[in-house]
Tab-separated table of C-alpha atoms and ligand atoms in Angstrom:
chain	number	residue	atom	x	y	z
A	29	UNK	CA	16.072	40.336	26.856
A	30	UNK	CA	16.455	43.959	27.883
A	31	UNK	CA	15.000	43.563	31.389
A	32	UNK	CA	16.332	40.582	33.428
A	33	UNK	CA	15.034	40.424	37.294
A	34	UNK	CA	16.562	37.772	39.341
A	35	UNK	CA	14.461	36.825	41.831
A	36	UNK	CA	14.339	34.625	45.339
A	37	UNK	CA	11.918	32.007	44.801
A	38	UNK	CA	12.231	30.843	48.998
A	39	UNK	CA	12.816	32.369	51.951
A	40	UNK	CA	16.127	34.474	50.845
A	41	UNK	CA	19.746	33.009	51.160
A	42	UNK	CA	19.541	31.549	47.228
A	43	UNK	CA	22.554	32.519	46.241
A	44	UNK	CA	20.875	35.575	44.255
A	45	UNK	CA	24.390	37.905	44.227
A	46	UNK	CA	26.665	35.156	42.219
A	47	UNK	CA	23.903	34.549	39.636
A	48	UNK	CA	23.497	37.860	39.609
A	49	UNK	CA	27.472	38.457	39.148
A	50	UNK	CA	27.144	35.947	36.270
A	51	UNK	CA	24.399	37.740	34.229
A	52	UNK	CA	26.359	40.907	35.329
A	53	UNK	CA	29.363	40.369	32.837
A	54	UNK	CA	26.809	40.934	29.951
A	55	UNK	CA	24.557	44.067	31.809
A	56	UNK	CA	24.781	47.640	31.287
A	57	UNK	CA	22.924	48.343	34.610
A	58	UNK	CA	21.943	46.360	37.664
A	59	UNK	CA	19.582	47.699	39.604
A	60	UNK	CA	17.423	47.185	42.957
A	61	UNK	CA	14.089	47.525	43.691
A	62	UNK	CA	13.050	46.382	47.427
A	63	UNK	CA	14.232	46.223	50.962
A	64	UNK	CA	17.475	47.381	52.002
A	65	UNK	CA	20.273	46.796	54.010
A	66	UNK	CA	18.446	43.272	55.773
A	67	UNK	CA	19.464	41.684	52.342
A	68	UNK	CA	23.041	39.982	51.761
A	69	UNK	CA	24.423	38.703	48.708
A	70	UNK	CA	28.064	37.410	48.214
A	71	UNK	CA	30.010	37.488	45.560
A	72	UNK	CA	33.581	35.405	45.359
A	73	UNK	CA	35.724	36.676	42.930
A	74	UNK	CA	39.258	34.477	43.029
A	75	UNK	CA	40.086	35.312	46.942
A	76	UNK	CA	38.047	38.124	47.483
A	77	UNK	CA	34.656	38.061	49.109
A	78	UNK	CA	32.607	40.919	48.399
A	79	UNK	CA	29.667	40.771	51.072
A	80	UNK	CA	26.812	43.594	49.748
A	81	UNK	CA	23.802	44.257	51.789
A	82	UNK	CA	22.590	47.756	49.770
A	83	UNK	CA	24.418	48.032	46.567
A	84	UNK	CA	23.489	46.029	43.851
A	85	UNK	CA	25.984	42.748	42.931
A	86	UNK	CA	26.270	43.548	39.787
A	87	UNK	CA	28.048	46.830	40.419
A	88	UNK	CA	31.382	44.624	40.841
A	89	UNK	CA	31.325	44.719	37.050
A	90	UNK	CA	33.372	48.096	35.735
A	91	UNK	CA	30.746	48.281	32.604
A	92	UNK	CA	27.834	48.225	35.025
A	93	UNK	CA	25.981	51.103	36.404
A	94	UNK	CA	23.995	51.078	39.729
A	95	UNK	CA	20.786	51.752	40.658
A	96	UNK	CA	18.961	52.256	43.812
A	97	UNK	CA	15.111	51.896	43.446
A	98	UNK	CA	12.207	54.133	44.674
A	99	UNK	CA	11.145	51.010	46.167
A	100	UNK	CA	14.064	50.888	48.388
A	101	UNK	CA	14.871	51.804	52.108
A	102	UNK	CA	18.268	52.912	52.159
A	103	UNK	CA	20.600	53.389	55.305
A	104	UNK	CA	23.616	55.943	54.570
A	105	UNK	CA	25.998	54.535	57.105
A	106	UNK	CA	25.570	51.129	55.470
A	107	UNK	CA	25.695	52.731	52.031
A	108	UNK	CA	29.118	54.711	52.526
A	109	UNK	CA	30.434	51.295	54.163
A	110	UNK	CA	29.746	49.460	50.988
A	111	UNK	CA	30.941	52.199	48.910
A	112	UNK	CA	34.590	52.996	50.988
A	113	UNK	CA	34.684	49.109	50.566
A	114	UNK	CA	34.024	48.776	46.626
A	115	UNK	CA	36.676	52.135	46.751
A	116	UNK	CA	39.171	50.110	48.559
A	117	UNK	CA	39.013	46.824	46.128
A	118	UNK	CA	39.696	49.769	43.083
A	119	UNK	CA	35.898	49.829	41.979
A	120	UNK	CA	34.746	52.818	42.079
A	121	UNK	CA	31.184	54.328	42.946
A	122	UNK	CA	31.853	57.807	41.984
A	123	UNK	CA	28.355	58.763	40.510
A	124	UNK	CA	28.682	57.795	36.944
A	125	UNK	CA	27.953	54.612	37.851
A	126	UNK	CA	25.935	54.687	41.024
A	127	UNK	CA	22.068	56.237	40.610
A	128	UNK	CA	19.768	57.022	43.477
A	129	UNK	CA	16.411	57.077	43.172
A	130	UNK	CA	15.340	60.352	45.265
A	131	UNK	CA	12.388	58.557	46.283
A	132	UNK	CA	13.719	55.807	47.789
A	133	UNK	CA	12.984	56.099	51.924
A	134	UNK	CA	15.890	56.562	54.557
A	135	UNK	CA	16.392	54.494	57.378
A	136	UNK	CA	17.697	55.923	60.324
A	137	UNK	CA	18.952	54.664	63.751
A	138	UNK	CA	15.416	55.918	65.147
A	139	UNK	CA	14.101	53.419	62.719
A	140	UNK	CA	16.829	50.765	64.234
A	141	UNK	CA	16.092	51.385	67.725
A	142	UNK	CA	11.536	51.275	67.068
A	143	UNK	CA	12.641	47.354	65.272
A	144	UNK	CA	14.354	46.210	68.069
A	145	UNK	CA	11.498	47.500	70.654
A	146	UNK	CA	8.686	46.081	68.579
A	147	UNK	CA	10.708	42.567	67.866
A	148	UNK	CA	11.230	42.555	72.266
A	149	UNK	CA	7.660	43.688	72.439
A	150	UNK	CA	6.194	40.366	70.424
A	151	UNK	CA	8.443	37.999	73.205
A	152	UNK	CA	8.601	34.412	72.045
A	153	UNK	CA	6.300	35.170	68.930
A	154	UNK	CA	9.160	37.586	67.470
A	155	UNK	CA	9.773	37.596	63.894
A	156	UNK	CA	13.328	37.360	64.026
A	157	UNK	CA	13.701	40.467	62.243
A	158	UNK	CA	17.474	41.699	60.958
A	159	UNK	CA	17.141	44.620	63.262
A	160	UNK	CA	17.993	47.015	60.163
A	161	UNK	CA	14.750	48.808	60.667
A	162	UNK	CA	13.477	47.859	57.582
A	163	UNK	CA	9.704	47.402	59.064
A	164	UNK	CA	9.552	51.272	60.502
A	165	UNK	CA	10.793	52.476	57.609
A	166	UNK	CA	8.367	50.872	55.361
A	167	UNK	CA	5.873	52.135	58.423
A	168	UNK	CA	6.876	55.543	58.016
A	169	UNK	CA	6.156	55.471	54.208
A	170	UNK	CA	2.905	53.780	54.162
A	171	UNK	CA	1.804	56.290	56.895
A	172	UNK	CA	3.232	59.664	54.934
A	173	UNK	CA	5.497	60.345	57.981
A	174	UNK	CA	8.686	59.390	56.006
A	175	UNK	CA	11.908	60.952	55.218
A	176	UNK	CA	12.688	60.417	51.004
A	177	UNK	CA	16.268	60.480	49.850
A	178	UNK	CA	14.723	63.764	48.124
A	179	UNK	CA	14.792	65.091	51.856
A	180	UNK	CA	18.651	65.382	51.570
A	181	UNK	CA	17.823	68.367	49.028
A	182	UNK	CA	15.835	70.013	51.530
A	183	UNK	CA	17.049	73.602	53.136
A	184	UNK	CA	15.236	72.599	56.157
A	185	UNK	CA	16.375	68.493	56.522
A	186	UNK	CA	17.848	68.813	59.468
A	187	UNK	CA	14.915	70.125	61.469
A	188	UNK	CA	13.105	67.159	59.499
A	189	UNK	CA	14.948	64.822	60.914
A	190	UNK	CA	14.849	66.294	64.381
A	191	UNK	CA	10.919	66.197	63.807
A	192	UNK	CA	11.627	62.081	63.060
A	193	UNK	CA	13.412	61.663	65.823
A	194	UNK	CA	11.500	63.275	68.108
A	195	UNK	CA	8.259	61.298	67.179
A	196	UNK	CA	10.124	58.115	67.344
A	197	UNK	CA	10.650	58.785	70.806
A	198	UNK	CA	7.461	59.284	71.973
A	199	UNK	CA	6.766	55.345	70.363
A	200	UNK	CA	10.136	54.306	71.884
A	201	UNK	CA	8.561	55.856	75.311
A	202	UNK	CA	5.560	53.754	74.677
A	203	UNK	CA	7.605	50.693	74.828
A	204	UNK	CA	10.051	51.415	78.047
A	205	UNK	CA	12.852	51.877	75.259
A	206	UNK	CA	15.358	54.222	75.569
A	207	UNK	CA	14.985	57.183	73.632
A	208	UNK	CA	17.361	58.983	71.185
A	209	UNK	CA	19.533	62.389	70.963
A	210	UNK	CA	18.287	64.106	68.411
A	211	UNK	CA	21.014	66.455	68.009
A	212	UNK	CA	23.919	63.890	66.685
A	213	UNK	CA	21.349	62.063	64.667
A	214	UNK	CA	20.618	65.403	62.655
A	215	UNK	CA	24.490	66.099	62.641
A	216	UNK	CA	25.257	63.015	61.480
A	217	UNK	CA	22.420	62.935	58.659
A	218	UNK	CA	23.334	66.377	57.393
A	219	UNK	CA	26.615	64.919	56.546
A	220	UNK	CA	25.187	61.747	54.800
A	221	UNK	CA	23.156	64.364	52.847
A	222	UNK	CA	26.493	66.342	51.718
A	223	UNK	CA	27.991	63.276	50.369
A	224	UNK	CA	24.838	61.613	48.799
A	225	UNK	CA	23.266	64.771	47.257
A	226	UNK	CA	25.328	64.029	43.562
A	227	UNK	CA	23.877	60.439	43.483
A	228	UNK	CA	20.543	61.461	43.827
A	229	UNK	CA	18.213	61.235	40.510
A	230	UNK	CA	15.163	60.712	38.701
A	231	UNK	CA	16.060	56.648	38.100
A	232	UNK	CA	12.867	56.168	36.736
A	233	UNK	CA	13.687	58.731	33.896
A	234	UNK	CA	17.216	57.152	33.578
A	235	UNK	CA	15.842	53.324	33.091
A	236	UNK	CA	13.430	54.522	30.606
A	237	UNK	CA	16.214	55.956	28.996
A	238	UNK	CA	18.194	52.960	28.985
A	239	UNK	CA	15.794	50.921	27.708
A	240	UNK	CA	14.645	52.716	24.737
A	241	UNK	CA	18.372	52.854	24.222
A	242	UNK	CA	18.454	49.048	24.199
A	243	UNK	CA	20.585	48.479	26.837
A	244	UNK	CA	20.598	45.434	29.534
A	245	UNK	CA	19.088	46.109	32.788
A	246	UNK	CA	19.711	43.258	35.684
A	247	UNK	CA	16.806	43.928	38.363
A	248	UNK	CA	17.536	42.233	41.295
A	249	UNK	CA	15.580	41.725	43.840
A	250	UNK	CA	16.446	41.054	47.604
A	251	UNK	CA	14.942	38.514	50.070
A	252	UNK	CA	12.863	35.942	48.627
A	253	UNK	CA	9.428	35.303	47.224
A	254	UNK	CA	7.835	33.380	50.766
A	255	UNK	CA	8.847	36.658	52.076
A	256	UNK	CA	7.031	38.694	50.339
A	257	UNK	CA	4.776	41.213	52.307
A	258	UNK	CA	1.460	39.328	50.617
A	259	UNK	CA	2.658	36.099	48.993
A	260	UNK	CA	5.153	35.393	51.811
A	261	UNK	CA	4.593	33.295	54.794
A	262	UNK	CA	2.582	36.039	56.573
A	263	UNK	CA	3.490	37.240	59.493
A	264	UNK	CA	6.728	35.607	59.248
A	265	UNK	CA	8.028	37.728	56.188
A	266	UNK	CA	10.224	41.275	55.406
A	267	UNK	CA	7.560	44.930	54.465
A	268	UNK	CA	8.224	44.774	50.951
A	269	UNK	CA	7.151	43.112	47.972
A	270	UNK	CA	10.076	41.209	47.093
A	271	UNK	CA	8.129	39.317	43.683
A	272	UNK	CA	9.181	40.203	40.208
A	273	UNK	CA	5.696	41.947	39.627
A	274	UNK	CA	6.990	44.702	42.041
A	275	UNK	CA	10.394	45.754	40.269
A	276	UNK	CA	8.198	47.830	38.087
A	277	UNK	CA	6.498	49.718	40.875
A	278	UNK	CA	9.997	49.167	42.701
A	279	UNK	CA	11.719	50.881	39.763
A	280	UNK	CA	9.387	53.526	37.757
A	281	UNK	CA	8.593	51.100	35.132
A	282	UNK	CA	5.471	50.804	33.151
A	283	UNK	CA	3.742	47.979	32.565
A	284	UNK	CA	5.138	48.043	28.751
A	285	UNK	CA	8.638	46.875	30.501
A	286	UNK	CA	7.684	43.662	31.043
A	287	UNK	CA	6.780	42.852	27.850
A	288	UNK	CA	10.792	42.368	27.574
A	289	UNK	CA	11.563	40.566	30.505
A	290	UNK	CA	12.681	37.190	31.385
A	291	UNK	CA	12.379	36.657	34.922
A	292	UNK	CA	15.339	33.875	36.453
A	293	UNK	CA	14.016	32.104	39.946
A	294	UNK	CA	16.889	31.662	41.958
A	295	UNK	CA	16.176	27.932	43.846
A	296	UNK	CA	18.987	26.374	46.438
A	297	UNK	CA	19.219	22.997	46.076
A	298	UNK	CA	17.620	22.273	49.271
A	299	UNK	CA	15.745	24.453	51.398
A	300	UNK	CA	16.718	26.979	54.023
A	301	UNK	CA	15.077	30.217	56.328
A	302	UNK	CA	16.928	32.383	58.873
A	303	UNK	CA	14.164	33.995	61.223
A	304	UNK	CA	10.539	32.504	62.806
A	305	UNK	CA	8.230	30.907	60.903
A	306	UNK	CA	6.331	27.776	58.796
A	307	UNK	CA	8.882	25.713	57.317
A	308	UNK	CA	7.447	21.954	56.114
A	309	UNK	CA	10.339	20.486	54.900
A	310	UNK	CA	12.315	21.259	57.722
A	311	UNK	CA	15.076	18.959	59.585
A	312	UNK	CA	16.359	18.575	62.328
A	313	UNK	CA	20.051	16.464	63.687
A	314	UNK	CA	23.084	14.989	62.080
A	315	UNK	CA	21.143	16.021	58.359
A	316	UNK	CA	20.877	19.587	59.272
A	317	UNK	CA	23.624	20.231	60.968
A	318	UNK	CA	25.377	18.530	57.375
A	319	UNK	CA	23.329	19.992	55.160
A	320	UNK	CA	24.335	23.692	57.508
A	321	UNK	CA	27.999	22.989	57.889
A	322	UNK	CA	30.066	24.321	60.471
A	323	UNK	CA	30.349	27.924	60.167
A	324	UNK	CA	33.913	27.424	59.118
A	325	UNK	CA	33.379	28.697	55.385
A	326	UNK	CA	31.846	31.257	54.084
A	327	UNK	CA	29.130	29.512	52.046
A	328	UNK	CA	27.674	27.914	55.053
A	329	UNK	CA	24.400	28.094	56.149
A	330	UNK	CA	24.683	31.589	58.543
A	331	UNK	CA	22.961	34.769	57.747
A	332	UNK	CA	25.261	36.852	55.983
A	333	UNK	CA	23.607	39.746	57.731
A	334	UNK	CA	22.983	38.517	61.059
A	335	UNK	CA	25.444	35.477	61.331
A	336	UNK	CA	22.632	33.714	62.847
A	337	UNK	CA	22.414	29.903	61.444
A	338	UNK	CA	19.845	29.034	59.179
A	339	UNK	CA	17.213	26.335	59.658
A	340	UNK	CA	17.379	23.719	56.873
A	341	UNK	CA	15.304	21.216	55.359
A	342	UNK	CA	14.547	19.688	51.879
A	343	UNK	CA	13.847	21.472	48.331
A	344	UNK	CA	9.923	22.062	48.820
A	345	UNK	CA	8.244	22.075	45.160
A	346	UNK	CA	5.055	22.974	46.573
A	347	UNK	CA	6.528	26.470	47.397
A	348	UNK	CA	8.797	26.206	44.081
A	349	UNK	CA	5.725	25.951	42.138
A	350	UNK	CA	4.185	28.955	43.896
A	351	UNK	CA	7.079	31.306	43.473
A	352	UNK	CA	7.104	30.489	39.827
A	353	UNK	CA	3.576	31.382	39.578
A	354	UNK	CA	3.784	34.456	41.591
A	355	UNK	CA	6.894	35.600	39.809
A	356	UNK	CA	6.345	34.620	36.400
A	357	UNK	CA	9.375	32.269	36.560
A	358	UNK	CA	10.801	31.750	32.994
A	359	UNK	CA	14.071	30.069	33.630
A	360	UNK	CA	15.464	28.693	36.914
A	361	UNK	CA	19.075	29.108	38.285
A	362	UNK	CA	20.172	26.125	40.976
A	363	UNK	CA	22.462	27.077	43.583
A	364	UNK	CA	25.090	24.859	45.960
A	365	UNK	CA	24.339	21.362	43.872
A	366	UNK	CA	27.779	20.744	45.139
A	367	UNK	CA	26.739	20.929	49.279
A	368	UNK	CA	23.935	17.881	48.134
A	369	UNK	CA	27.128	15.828	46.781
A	370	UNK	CA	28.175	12.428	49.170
A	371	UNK	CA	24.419	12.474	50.600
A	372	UNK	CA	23.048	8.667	50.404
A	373	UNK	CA	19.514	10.221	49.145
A	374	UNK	CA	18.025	13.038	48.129
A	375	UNK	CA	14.463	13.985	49.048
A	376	UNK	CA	12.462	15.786	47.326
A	377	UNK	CA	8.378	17.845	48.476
A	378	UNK	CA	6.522	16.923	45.552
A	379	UNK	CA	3.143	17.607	47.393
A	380	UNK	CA	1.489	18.261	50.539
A	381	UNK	CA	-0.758	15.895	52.622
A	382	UNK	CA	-3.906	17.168	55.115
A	383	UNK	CA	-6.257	14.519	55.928
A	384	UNK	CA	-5.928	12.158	53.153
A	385	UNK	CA	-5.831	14.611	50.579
A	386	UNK	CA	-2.843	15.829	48.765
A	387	UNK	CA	-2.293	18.996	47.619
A	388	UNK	CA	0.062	20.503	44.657
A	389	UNK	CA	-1.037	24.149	45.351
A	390	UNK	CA	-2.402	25.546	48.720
A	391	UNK	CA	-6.041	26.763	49.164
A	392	UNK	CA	-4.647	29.834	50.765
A	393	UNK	CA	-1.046	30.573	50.195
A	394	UNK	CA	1.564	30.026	52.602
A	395	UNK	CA	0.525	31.415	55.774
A	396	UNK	CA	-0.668	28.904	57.691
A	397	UNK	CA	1.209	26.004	56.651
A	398	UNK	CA	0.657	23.383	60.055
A	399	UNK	CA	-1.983	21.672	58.836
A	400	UNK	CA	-0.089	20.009	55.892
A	401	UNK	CA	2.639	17.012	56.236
A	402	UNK	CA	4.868	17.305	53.166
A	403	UNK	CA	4.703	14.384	50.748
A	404	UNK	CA	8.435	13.306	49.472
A	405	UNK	CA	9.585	11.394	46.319
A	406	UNK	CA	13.528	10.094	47.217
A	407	UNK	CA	16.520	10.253	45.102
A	408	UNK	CA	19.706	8.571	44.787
A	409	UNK	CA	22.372	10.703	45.802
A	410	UNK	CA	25.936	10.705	44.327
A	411	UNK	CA	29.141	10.273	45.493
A	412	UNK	CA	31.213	12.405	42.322
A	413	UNK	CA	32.857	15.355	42.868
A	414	UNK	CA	30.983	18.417	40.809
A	415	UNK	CA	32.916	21.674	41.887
A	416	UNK	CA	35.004	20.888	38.339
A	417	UNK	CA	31.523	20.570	36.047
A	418	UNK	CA	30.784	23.103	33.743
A	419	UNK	CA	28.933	21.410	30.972
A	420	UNK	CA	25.265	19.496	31.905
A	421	UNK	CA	26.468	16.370	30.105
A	422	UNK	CA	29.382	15.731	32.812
A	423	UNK	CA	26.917	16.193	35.690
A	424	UNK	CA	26.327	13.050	37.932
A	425	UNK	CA	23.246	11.057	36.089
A	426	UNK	CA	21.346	11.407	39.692
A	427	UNK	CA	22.147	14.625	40.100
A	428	UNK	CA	20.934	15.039	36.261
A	429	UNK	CA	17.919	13.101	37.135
A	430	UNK	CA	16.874	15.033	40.360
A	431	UNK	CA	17.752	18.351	38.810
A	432	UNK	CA	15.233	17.519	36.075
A	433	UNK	CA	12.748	16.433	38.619
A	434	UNK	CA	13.244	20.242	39.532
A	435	UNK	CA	12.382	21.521	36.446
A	436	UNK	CA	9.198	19.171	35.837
A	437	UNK	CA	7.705	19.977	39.119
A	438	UNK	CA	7.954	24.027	38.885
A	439	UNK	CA	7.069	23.725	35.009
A	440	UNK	CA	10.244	25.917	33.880
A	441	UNK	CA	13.501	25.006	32.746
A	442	UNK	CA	16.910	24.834	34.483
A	443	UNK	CA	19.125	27.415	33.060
A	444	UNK	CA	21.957	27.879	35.339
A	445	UNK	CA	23.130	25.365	37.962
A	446	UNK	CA	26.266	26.276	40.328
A	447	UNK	CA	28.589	24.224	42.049
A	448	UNK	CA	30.756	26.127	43.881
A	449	UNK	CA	30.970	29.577	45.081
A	450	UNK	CA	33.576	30.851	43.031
A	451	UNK	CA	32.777	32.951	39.696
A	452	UNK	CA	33.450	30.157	37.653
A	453	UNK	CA	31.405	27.507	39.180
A	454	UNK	CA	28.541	27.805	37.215
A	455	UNK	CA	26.964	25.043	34.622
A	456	UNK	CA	24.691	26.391	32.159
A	457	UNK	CA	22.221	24.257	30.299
A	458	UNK	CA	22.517	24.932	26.644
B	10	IMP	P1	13.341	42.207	58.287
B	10	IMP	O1	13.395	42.227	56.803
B	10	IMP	O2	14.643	42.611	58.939
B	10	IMP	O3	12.169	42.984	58.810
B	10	IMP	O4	13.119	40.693	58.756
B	10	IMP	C1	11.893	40.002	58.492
B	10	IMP	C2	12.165	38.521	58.178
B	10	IMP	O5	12.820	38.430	56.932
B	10	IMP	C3	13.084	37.819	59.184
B	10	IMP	O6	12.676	36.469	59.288
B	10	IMP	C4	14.457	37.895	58.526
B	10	IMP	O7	15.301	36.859	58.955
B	10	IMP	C5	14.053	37.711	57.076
B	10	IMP	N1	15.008	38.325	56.142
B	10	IMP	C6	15.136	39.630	55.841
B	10	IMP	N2	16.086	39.810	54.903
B	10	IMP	C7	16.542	38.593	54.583
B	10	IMP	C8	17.492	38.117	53.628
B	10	IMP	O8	18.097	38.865	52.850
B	10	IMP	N3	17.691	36.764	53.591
B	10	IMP	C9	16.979	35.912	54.373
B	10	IMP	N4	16.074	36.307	55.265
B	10	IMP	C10	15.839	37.636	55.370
C-alpha cells in the first residue's frame, strides 16, 4: 500500500518508533502529522539508542525522506537537537531528506512557560501535561494568534514574535507567573529562522507528488488514540487529533489518499498511561511495579519524554476495540510480548461491567470511565524465553493462544508481534 499510518491505539508509549523503524526499511518517506515534541519514540539499532521526540523514526533509514506535517507544532531548539544528534550518528538531515511543512505552528518558550502556569493553575486536577507547550500552541492556532513555520519567511518575524511574547505575558501576569524577555526570545528565534528557512515547503504538494509517483509513504502518528483531542479520554488527553482519520488533514491529503492506505494499530501487550486520568485495567503492587520494571533499562515503563513512570495495568479490549474502530485498524502490531514472559497468568478486559450489565462498546466513549468495573477472561502465562522467536510457529502455544484472543476481540489480525527492543526482534505473522 502506498500510504501506511502507524497509529497508537492506547494512551501512547506502544512502541510506535521500532514498528515504525521496521516498515521504514521498505519506505520512501516517513512522515508526521500531529503533536510535537511531547511525543517519544525509540529506536535500538545494535547499541545505539536513538530517542526522537520531533523527527519522524523512520528518518534513521538513509533511503527515507522526512516530513513534518501542517498538523504539527514544532519547537526549533528541540528540532536542531534531534538534527545535531542524527548529524553526529552520520545521518544526515541536510534538506534533501528533511521537508517542513510551512504551516506547521511553532512552539516557543512563551508557549512552555503559559503550560506550566495553566497545569499549576488546575492543582490536584492537573493533566500531567509534558510541559512542551503543546496545549498553547494548539491554543494559539485555533484562536488565529499563531506563529506558522511560514513566519520564519517573514521580513518582519522578529517583531512577530515580540508581539507573541508580549501577549503571553499579559496571560502569564494573569496567573502570578513570571513573565518573559522578549528581546532574547526574538534573538534567539531569528536564528532558528536562518537555519530552518531551506527546510521549509509546500509538503502537501510534495506528498501528492510522491504518491502519484508511487512511492511509500509511512505516516506516523504520535501519542495514542485515548488521547485523542475527541476520541481520547477527555480531559485527560494531548490538543491534537492523534487518529488515523487526521493524517490527511495532518498532512494535505485528500480524501482520495485513503483509498490506498492500510492503517497498522500499534497495541502493547498490556496496558500503560503516563499523566492523570481513567484507566480501568489499572494495577497496583508487586504486578505493577513487575510489569514497570526498575528504571534500570531503557525499555522500562518511564516516559521517554518526561522520565516520569508509567501507570500499568492489563491489555483493555474494550478500548482496543474502540481504537480500531476510530482508526480504521487493518492490521495490528504487538509490542514487548517478551516483558509478559515468566508471569503465572495473563489477564485479559474482554468487557466492561455497570450494574449488571456488560458492555463491549461504551455508550459515550471514554471519558467518563468510573462507572464501569472491567470484566477479565485469564490466561496461562509461559515460562519460555521469546527474545530469540522470529517465526509465529515457535511462539509459546499460550502466548499463541492469548495473542489470538487479541486479534478476535479487536476484529483485525496480528501482523507484527515484537519481542525485544532491538531491530531484529520482531515476529511477523505470514
Ligand atoms: P501534552 O501533550 O504535553 O499536553 O500532555 C497531555 C497528556 O498527554 C498528558 O497526560 C501526557 O502525559 C500525555 N502525553 C503526551 N504525549 C505523550 C506521549 O507521546 N506518550 C504518552 N503520553 C503522552
Amino acid at each position: 500500500m502506498p500510504l501506511q499510518i502507524i497509529v497508537g491505539a492506547q494512551w501512547g508509549d506502544e512502541g510506535k518508533g521500532r514498528i515504525v523503524d521496521w516498515f521504514a526499511s521498505r519506505a520512501d518517506l516517513s512522515a508526521r502529522y500531529n503533536g510535537g515534541d511531547n511525543a517519544g519514540h525509540t529506536v535500538t539499532v545494535g547499541p545505539r539508542i536513538f530517542k526522537l521526540h520531533l523527527l519522524p523514526s523512520g528518518i534513521i533509514h538513509p533511503q527515507v525522506t522526512a516530513v513534518l506535517g501542517n498538523g504539527m507544532v514544532i519547537n526549533p531548539r528541540t528540532l536542531f537537537e534531534e538534527m545535531d544528534m542524527l548529524n553526529g550518528s552520520g545521518i544526515s538531515t541536510l534538506p534533501d531528506r528533511l521537508r517542513i511543512s510551512y504551516a506547521a505552528h511553532l512552539i516557543t518558550p512563551s508557549h512552555q512557560a503559559l503550560d506550566k502556569a495553566l497545569e499549576g493553575a488546575r492543582g490536584k486536577d492537573n493533566i500531567g501535561t509534558t510541559g512542551r507547550g503543546i496545549g498553547p500552541a494548539y491554543t494559539d492556532k485555533a484562536t488565529r494568534r499563531g506563529l506558522r513555520v511560514a513566519d520564519m519567511l517573514a521580513p518582519d518575524f522578529q517583531e512577530r514574535v515580540g508581539d507573541h511574547v508580549a501577549e503571553t505575558n499579559r496571560t502569564l501576569r494573569m496567573y502570578a507567573a513570571s513573565e518573559l524577555d522578549p528581546a532574547p526570545v526574538c534573538a534567539q528565534y531569528r536564528e532558528f529562522a536562518e537555519r530552518l528557512k531551506p527546510y521549509i515547503a509546500d509538503t502537501s504538494l510534495e506528498l501528492h507528488a510522491a504518491m502519484q509517483a508511487g512511492k511509500i509513504i509511512l505516516v506516523e502518528a504520535a501519542q495514542g488514540t485515548l488521547l485523542d483531542l475527541d476520541f481520547g479520554t477527555y480531559p485527560f488527553v494531548t490538543s491534537s487529533s492523534t487518529t488515523a482519520p487526521a493524517a490527511l488533514t495532518g498532512l494535505g491529503l485528500g480524501l482520495d489518499a485513503a483509498r490506498t492506505a492500510s492503517v497498522i494499530g500499534v497495541v502493547k501487550a498490556f496496558q500503560t498511561r503516563v499523566g492523570s486520568g481513567p484507566f480501568p485495567t489499572e494495577l497496583t503492587g508487586d504486578l505493577a511495579l513487575r510489569l514497570r520494571g526498575s528504571g534500570a533499562n531503557p525499555w522500562d515503563e518511564y516516559g521517554t519524554t518526561t522520565g516520569r513512570p508509567r501507570r500499568v495495568g492489563w491489555l483493555d479490549g474494550v478500548l482496543l476495540r474502540y481504537a480500531v474502530r476510530i482508526n480504521g485498524i487493518t492490521e495490528l502490531a504487538v509490542t514487548k510480548l517478551d516483558v509478559l514472559t515468566g508471569l503465572e497468568s495473563i489477564k485479559l478486559c474482554t468487557a466492561y461491567r455497570r450494574e449488571e450489565q456488560s458492555y463491549t462498546d461504551l455508550p459515550f466513549g471514554p471519558s467518563d470511565l468510573s462507572p464501569y468495573e472491567p470484566v477479565y477472561e485469564q490466561f496461562n502465562g509461559w515460562k519460555e524465553e521469546v527474545a530469540a522467536v522470529r517465526n509465529w510457529p515457535e511462539l509459546p502455544s499460550a502466548a499463541r493462544v492469548y495473542l489470538g484472543r487479541i486479534a478476535s476481540l479487536a476484529g483485525v489480525p496480528i501482523r507484527l508481534v515484537s519481542v525485544g527492543p532491538e531491530r531484529a526482534q520482531v515476529v511477523e505473522k505470514l
